Tab-separated table of C-alpha atoms and ligand atoms in Angstrom:
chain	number	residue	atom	x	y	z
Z	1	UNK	CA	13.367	-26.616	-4.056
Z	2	UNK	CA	9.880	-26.059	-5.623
Z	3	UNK	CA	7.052	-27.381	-3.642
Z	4	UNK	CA	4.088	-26.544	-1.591
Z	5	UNK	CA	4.406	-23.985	0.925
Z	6	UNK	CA	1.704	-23.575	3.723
Z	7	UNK	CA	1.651	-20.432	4.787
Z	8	UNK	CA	0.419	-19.031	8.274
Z	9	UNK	CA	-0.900	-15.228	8.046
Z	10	UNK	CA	-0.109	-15.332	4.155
Z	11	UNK	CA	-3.133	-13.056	3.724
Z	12	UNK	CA	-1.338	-9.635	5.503
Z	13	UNK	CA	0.910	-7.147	4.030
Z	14	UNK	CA	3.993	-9.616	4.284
Z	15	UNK	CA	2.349	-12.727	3.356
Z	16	UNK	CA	0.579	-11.405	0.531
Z	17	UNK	CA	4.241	-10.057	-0.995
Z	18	UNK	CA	5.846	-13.775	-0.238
Z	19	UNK	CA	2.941	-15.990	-1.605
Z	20	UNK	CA	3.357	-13.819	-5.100
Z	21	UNK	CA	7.277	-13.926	-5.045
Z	22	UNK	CA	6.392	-17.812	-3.976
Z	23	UNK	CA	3.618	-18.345	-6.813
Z	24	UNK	CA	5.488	-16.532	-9.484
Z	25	UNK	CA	8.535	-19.336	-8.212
Z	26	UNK	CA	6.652	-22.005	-9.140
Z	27	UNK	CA	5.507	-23.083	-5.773
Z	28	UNK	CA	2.261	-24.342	-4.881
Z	29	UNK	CA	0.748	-22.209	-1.560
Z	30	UNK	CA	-1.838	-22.531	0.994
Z	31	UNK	CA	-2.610	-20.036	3.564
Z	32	UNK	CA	-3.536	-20.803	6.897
Z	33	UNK	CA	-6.407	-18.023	7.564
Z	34	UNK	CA	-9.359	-16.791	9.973
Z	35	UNK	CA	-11.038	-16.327	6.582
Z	36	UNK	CA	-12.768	-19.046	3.962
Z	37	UNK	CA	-10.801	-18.681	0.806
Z	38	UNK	CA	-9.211	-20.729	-2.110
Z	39	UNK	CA	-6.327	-22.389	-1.096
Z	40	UNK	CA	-7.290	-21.660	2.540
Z	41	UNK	CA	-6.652	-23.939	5.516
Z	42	UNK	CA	-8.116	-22.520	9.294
Z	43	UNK	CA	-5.940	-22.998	12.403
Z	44	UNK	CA	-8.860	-25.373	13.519
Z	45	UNK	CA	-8.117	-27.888	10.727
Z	46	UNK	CA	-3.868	-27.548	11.627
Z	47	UNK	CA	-5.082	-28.138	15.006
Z	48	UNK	CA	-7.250	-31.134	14.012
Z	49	UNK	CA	-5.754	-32.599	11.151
Z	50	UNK	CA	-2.532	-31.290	10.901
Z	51	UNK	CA	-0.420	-29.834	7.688
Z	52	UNK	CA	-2.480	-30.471	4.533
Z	53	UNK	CA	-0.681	-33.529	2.817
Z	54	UNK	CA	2.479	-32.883	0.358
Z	55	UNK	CA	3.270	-29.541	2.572
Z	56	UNK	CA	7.091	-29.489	1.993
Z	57	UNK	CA	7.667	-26.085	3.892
Z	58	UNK	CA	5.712	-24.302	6.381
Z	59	UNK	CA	5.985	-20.186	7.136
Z	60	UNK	CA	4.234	-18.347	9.879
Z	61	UNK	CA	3.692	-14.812	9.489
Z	62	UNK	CA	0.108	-14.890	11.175
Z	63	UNK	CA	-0.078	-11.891	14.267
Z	64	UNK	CA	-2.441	-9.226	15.313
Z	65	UNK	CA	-1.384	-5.884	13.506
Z	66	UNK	CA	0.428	-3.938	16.912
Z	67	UNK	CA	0.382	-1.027	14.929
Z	68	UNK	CA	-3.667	-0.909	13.881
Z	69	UNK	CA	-4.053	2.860	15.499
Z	70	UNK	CA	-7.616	2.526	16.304
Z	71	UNK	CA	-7.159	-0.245	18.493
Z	72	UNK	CA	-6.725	0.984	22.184
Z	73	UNK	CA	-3.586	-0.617	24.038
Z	74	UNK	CA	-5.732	-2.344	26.336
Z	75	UNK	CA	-4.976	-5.889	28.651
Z	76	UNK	CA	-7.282	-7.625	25.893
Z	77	UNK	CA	-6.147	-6.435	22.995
Z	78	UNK	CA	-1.964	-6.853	24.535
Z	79	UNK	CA	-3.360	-10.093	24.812
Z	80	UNK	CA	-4.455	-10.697	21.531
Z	81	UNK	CA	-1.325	-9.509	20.124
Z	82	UNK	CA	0.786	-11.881	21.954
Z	83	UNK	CA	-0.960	-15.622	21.359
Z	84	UNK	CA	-1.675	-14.341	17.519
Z	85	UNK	CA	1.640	-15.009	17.361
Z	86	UNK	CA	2.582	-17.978	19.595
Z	87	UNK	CA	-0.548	-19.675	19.853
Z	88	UNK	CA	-0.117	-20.077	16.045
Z	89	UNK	CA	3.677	-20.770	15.485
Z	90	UNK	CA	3.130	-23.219	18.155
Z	91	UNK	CA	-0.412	-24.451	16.678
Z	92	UNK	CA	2.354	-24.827	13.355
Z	93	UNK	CA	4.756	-26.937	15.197
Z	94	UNK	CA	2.717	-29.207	16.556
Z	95	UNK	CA	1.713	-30.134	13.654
Z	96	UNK	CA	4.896	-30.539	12.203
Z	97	UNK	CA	5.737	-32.941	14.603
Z	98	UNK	CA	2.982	-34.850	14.242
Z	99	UNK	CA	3.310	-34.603	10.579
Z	100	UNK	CA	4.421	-38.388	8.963
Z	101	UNK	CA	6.298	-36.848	6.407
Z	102	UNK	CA	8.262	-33.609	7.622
Z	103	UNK	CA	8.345	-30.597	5.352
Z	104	UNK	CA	12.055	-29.822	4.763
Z	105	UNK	CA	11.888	-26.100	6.478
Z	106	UNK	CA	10.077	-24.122	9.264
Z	107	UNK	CA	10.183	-20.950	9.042
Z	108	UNK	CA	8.903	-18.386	11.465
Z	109	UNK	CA	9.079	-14.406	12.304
Z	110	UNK	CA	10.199	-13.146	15.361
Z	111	UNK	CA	10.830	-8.662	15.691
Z	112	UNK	CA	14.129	-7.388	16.888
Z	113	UNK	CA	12.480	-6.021	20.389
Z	114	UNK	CA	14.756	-8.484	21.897
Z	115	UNK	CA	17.338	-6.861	21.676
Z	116	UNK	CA	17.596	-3.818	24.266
Z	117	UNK	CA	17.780	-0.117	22.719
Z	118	UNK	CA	21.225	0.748	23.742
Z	119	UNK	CA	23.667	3.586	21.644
Z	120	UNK	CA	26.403	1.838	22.755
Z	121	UNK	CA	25.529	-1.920	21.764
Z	122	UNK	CA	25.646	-3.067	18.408
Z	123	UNK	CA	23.558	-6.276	17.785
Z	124	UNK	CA	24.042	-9.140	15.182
Z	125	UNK	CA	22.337	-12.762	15.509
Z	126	UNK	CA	25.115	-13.823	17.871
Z	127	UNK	CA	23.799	-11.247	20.712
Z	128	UNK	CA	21.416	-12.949	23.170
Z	129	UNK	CA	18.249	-11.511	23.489
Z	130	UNK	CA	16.018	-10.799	26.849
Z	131	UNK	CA	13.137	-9.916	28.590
Z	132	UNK	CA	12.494	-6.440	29.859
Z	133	UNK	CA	9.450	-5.472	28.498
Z	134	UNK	CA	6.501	-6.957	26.946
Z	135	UNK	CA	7.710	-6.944	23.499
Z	136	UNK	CA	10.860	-8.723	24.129
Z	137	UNK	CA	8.762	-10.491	26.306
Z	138	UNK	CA	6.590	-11.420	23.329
Z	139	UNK	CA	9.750	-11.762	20.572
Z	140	UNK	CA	11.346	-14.928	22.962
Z	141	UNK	CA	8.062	-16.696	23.542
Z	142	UNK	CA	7.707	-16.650	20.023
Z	143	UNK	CA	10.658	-18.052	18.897
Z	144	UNK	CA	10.189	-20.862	21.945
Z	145	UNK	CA	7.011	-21.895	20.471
Z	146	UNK	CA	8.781	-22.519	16.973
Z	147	UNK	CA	10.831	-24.871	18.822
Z	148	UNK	CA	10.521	-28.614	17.709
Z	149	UNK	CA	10.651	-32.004	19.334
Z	150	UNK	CA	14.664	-33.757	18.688
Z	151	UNK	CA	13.346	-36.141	16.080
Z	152	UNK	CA	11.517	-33.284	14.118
Z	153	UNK	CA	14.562	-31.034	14.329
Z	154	UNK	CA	16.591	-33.545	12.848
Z	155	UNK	CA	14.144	-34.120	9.918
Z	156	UNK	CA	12.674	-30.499	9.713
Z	157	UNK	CA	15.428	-27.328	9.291
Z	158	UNK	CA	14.423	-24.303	12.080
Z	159	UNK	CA	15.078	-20.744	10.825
Z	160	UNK	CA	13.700	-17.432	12.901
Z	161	UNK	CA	13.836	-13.957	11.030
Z	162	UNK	CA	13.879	-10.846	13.558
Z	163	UNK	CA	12.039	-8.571	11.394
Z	164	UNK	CA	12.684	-4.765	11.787
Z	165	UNK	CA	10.394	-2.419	10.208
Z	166	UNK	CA	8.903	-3.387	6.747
Z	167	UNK	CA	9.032	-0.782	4.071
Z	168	UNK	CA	6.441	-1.313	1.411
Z	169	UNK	CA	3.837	1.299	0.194
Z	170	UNK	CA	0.567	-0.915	1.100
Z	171	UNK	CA	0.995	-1.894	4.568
Z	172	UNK	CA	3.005	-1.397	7.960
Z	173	UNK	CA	4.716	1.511	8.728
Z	174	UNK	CA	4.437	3.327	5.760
Z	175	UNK	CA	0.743	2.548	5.076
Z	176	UNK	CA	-0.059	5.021	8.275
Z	177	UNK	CA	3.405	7.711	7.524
Z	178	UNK	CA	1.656	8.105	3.945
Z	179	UNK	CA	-0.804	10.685	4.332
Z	180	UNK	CA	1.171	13.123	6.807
Z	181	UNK	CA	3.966	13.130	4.663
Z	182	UNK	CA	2.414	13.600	1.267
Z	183	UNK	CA	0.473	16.120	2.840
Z	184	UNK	CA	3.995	17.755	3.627
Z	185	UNK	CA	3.383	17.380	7.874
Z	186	UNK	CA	5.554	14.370	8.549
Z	187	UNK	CA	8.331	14.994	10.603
Z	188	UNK	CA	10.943	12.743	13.008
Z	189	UNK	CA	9.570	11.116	15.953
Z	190	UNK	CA	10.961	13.337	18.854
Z	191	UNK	CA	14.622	14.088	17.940
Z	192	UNK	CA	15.132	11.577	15.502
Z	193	UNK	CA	18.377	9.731	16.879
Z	194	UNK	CA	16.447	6.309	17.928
Z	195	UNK	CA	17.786	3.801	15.981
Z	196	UNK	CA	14.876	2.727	13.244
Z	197	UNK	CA	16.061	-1.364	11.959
Z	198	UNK	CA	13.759	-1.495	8.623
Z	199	UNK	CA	13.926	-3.937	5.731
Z	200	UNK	CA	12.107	-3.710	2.382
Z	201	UNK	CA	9.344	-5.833	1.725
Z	202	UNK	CA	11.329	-7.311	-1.599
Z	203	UNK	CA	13.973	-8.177	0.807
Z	204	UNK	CA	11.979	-9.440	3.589
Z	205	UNK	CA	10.262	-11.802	1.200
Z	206	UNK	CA	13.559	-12.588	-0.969
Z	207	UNK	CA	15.302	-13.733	2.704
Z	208	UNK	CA	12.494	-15.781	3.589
Z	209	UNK	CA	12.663	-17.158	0.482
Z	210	UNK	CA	16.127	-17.616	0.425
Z	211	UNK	CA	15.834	-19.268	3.923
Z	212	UNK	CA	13.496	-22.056	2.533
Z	213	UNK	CA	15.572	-22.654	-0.564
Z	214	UNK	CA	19.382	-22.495	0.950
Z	215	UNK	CA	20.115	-25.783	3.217
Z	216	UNK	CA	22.700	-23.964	4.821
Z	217	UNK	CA	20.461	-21.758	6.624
Z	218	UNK	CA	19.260	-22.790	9.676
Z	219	UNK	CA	18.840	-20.640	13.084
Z	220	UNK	CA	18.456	-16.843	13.355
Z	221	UNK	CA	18.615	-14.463	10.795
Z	222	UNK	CA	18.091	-10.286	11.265
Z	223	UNK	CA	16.190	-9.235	8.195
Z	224	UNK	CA	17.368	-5.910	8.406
Z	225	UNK	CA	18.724	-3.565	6.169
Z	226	UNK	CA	22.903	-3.202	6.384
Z	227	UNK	CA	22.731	0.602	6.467
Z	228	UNK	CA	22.562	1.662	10.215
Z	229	UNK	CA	19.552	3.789	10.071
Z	230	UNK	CA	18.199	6.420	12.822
Z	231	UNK	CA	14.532	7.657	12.616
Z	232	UNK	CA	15.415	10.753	11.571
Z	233	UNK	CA	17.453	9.403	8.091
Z	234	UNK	CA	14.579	7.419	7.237
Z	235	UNK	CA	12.116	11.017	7.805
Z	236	UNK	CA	14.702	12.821	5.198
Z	237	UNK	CA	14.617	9.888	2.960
Z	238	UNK	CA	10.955	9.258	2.732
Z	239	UNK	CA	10.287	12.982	2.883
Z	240	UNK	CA	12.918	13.326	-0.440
Z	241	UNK	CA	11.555	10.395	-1.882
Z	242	UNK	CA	8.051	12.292	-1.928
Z	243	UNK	CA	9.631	15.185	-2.916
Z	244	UNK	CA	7.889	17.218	0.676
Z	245	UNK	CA	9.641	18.939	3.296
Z	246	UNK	CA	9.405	17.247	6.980
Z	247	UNK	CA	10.546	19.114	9.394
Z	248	UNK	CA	8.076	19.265	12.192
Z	249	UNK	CA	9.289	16.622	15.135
Z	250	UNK	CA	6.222	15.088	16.844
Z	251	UNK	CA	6.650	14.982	20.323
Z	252	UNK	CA	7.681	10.977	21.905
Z	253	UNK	CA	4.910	12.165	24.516
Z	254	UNK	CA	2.406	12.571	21.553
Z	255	UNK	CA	2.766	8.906	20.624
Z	256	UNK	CA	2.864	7.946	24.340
Z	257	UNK	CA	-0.370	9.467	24.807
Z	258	UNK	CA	-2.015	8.330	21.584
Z	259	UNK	CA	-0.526	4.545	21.778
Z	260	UNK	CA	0.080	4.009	25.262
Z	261	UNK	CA	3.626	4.013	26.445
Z	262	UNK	CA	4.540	0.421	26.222
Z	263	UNK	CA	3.296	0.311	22.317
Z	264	UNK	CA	5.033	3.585	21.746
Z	265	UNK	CA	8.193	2.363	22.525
Z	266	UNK	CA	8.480	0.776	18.755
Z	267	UNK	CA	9.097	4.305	17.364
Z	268	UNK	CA	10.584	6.075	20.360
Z	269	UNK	CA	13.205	3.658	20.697
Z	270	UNK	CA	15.160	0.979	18.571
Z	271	UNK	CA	18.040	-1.093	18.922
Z	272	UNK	CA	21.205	-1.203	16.493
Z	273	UNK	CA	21.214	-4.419	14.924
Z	274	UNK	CA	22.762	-5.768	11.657
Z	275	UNK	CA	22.256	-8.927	9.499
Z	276	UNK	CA	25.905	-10.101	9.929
Z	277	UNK	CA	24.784	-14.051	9.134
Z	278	UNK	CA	21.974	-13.269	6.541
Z	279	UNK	CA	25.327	-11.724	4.541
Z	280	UNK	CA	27.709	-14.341	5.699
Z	281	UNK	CA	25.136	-16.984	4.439
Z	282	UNK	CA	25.144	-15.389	1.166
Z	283	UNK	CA	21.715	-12.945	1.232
Z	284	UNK	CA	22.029	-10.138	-0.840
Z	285	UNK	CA	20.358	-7.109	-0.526
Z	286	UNK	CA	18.283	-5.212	-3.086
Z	287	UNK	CA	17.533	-2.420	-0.767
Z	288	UNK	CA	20.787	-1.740	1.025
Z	289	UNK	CA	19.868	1.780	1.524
Z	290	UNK	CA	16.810	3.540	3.227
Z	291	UNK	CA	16.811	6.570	0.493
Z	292	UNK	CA	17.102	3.728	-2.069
Z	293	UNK	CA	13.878	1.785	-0.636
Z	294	UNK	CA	12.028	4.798	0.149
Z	295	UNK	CA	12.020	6.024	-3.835
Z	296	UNK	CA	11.161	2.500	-4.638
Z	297	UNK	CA	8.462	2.778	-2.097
Z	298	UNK	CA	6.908	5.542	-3.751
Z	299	UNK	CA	7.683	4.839	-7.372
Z	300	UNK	CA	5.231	1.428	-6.201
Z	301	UNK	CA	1.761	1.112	-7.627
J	1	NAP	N1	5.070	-5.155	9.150
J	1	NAP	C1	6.156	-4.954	9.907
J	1	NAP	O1	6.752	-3.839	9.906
J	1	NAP	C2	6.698	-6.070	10.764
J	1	NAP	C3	7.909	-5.867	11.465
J	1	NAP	C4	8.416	-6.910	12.232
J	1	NAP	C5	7.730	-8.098	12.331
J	1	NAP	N2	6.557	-8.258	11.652
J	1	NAP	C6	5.829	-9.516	11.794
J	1	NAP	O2	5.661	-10.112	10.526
J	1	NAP	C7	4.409	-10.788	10.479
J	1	NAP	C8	3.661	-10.307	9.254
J	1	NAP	O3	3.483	-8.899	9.363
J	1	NAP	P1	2.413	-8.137	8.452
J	1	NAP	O4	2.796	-6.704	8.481
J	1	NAP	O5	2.228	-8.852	7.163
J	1	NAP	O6	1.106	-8.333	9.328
J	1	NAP	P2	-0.435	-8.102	8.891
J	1	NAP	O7	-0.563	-7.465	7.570
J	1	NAP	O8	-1.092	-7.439	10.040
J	1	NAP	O9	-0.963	-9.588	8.630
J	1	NAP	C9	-0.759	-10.661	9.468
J	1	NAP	C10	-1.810	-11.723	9.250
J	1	NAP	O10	-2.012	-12.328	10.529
J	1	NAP	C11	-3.329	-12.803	10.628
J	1	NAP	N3	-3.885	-12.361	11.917
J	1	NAP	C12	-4.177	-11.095	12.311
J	1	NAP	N4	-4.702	-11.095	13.547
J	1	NAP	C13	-4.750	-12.399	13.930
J	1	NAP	C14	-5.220	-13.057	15.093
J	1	NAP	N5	-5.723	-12.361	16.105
J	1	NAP	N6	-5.111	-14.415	15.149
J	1	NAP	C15	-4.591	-15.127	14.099
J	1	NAP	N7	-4.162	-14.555	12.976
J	1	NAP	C16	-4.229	-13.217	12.893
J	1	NAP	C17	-4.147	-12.187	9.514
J	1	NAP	O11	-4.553	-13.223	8.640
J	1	NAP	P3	-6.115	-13.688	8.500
J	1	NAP	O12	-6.966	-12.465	8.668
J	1	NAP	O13	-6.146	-14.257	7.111
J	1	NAP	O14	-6.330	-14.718	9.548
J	1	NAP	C18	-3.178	-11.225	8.825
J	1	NAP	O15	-3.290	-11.258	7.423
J	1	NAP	C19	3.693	-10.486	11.786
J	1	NAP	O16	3.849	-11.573	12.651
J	1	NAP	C20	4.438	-9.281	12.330
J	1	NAP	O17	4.461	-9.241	13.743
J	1	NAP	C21	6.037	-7.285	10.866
């Protein structure tokens, strides 16, 4: 399927990754931005004029960075965070309905904080997710605003990718862990046993990719890793990878205090999930290991 490909958020760590892997495909992409650029589209032109003509897919990826430490956790920044995300993957379906010609695929990003940290619940794309905090809260209001009108559905394919943690060396998780643990002082997150979901970016773009090329795939896929992962392997593995020790836990109340305890709760505390459909569709994965992606990680330029 080559074509055009618009974009939403295809500027960030993520979107950069994809509209290479995209480019370097053969596909023509535009990014819907805040920022003037080439091949650039703002949300106020989706919102005006809808999906720039011959637009035969459409990704959003667009959402305030949660994890941007020197942003306080405050009402207005909680705020921000949440209609980054479904103001525009709505602002993106609305125009695909509206849209005289449907591109063929929609797809959008959704996190896996839908799915309730639990040791004894394991959690593929059939488990139902629900509200009980504000980031599940925010993961099903952004998949409802990805939600399209009968007549678009019919024309348009739908396809949501939970996202766990994104390992790549220039953004995310990573882009903040680097430091402390090259400088040798990274260590678990309190004991280490939370379950950590993670993906690597080549696999988080190759699924999205493979999600706009296969016709099979519609609905919900978990773009995470196979390898049940705890916080504590990935601290060995990334610690190995940079060939440092990491053995100092940091408190959970450390990164309640510095992040606020709601925003904490992403490294305190993670579900298990697995990508039982993105393997029964046919996804392979590159990464299937977290001591594999971590030495990619760092062999990265
Ligand atoms: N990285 C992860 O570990 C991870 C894990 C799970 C899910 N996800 C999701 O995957 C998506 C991509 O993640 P990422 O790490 O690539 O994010 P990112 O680097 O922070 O980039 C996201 C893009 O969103 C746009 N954006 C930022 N704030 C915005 C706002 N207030 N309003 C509208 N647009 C805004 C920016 O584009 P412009 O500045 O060009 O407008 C930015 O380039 C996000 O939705 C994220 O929630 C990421």
């Amino acid at each position: 399927m080559a074509g055009n490909v618009l974009v939403g958020g295809g500027t960030g760590f993520v979107g950069n990754h994809l509209c290479k892997v995209l480019r370097n495909k053969g596909y023509g992409v535009n990014v819907v931005s805040r920022m003037p650029g080439p091949h650039h589209v703002s949300w106020n032109e989706i919102n005006s004029t809808g999906l720039p003509s011959g637009t035969s897919a459409v990704v959003n990826l667009a959402g305030q960075n949660v994890m941007d430490f020197r942003r306080r956790w405050t009402p207005g920044f909680k705020q921000n965070v949440f209609s980054s995300r479904v103001n525009t993957t709505s602002a993106l379906a609305r125009a695909i309905e509206n849209a005289s010609v449907k591109p063929k695929v929609f797809v959008t990003m959704s996190g896996i904080s839908g799915y309730r940290p639990d040791d004894d619940v394991e959690y593929s794309e059939d488990s139902p997710i629900e509200q009980f905090d504000f980031f599940s809260k925010l993961c099903l209001n952004w998949e409802n605003a990805a939600a399209l009108d009968p007549v678009s559905a019919s024309k348009c394919r739908t396809v949501t990718v939970r996202s766990g943690v994104v390992l790549g060396k220039h953004g995310g998780m990573i882009k903040q862990l680097y430091l402390p643990f090259f400088l040798g002082l990274g260590g678990p997150v309190g004991d280490g046993s939370q379950y950590m979901p993670w993906i690597h970016i080549h696999d988080l773009a190759g699924l999205i990719t493979f999600a706009l090329e296969s016709e099979h795939v519609r609905g919900v896929l978990n773009a995470v890793a196979p390898q049940v992962t705890t916080n504590g392997d990935f601290t060995r593995a990334f610690a190995r990878a940079l060939k440092r020790p990491a053995v100092i836990p940091v408190p959970a109340f450390v990164f309640n205090l510095v992040l606020g305890a709601e925003r904490a709760k992403m490294v305190t505390a993670g579900p298990k999930v697995l990508p039982k459909r993105a393997r029964a569709l046919g996804y392979e994965f590159s990464y299937p290991t977290v001591e594999a992606a971590c030495e990619a990680v760092v062999k990265e330029a």
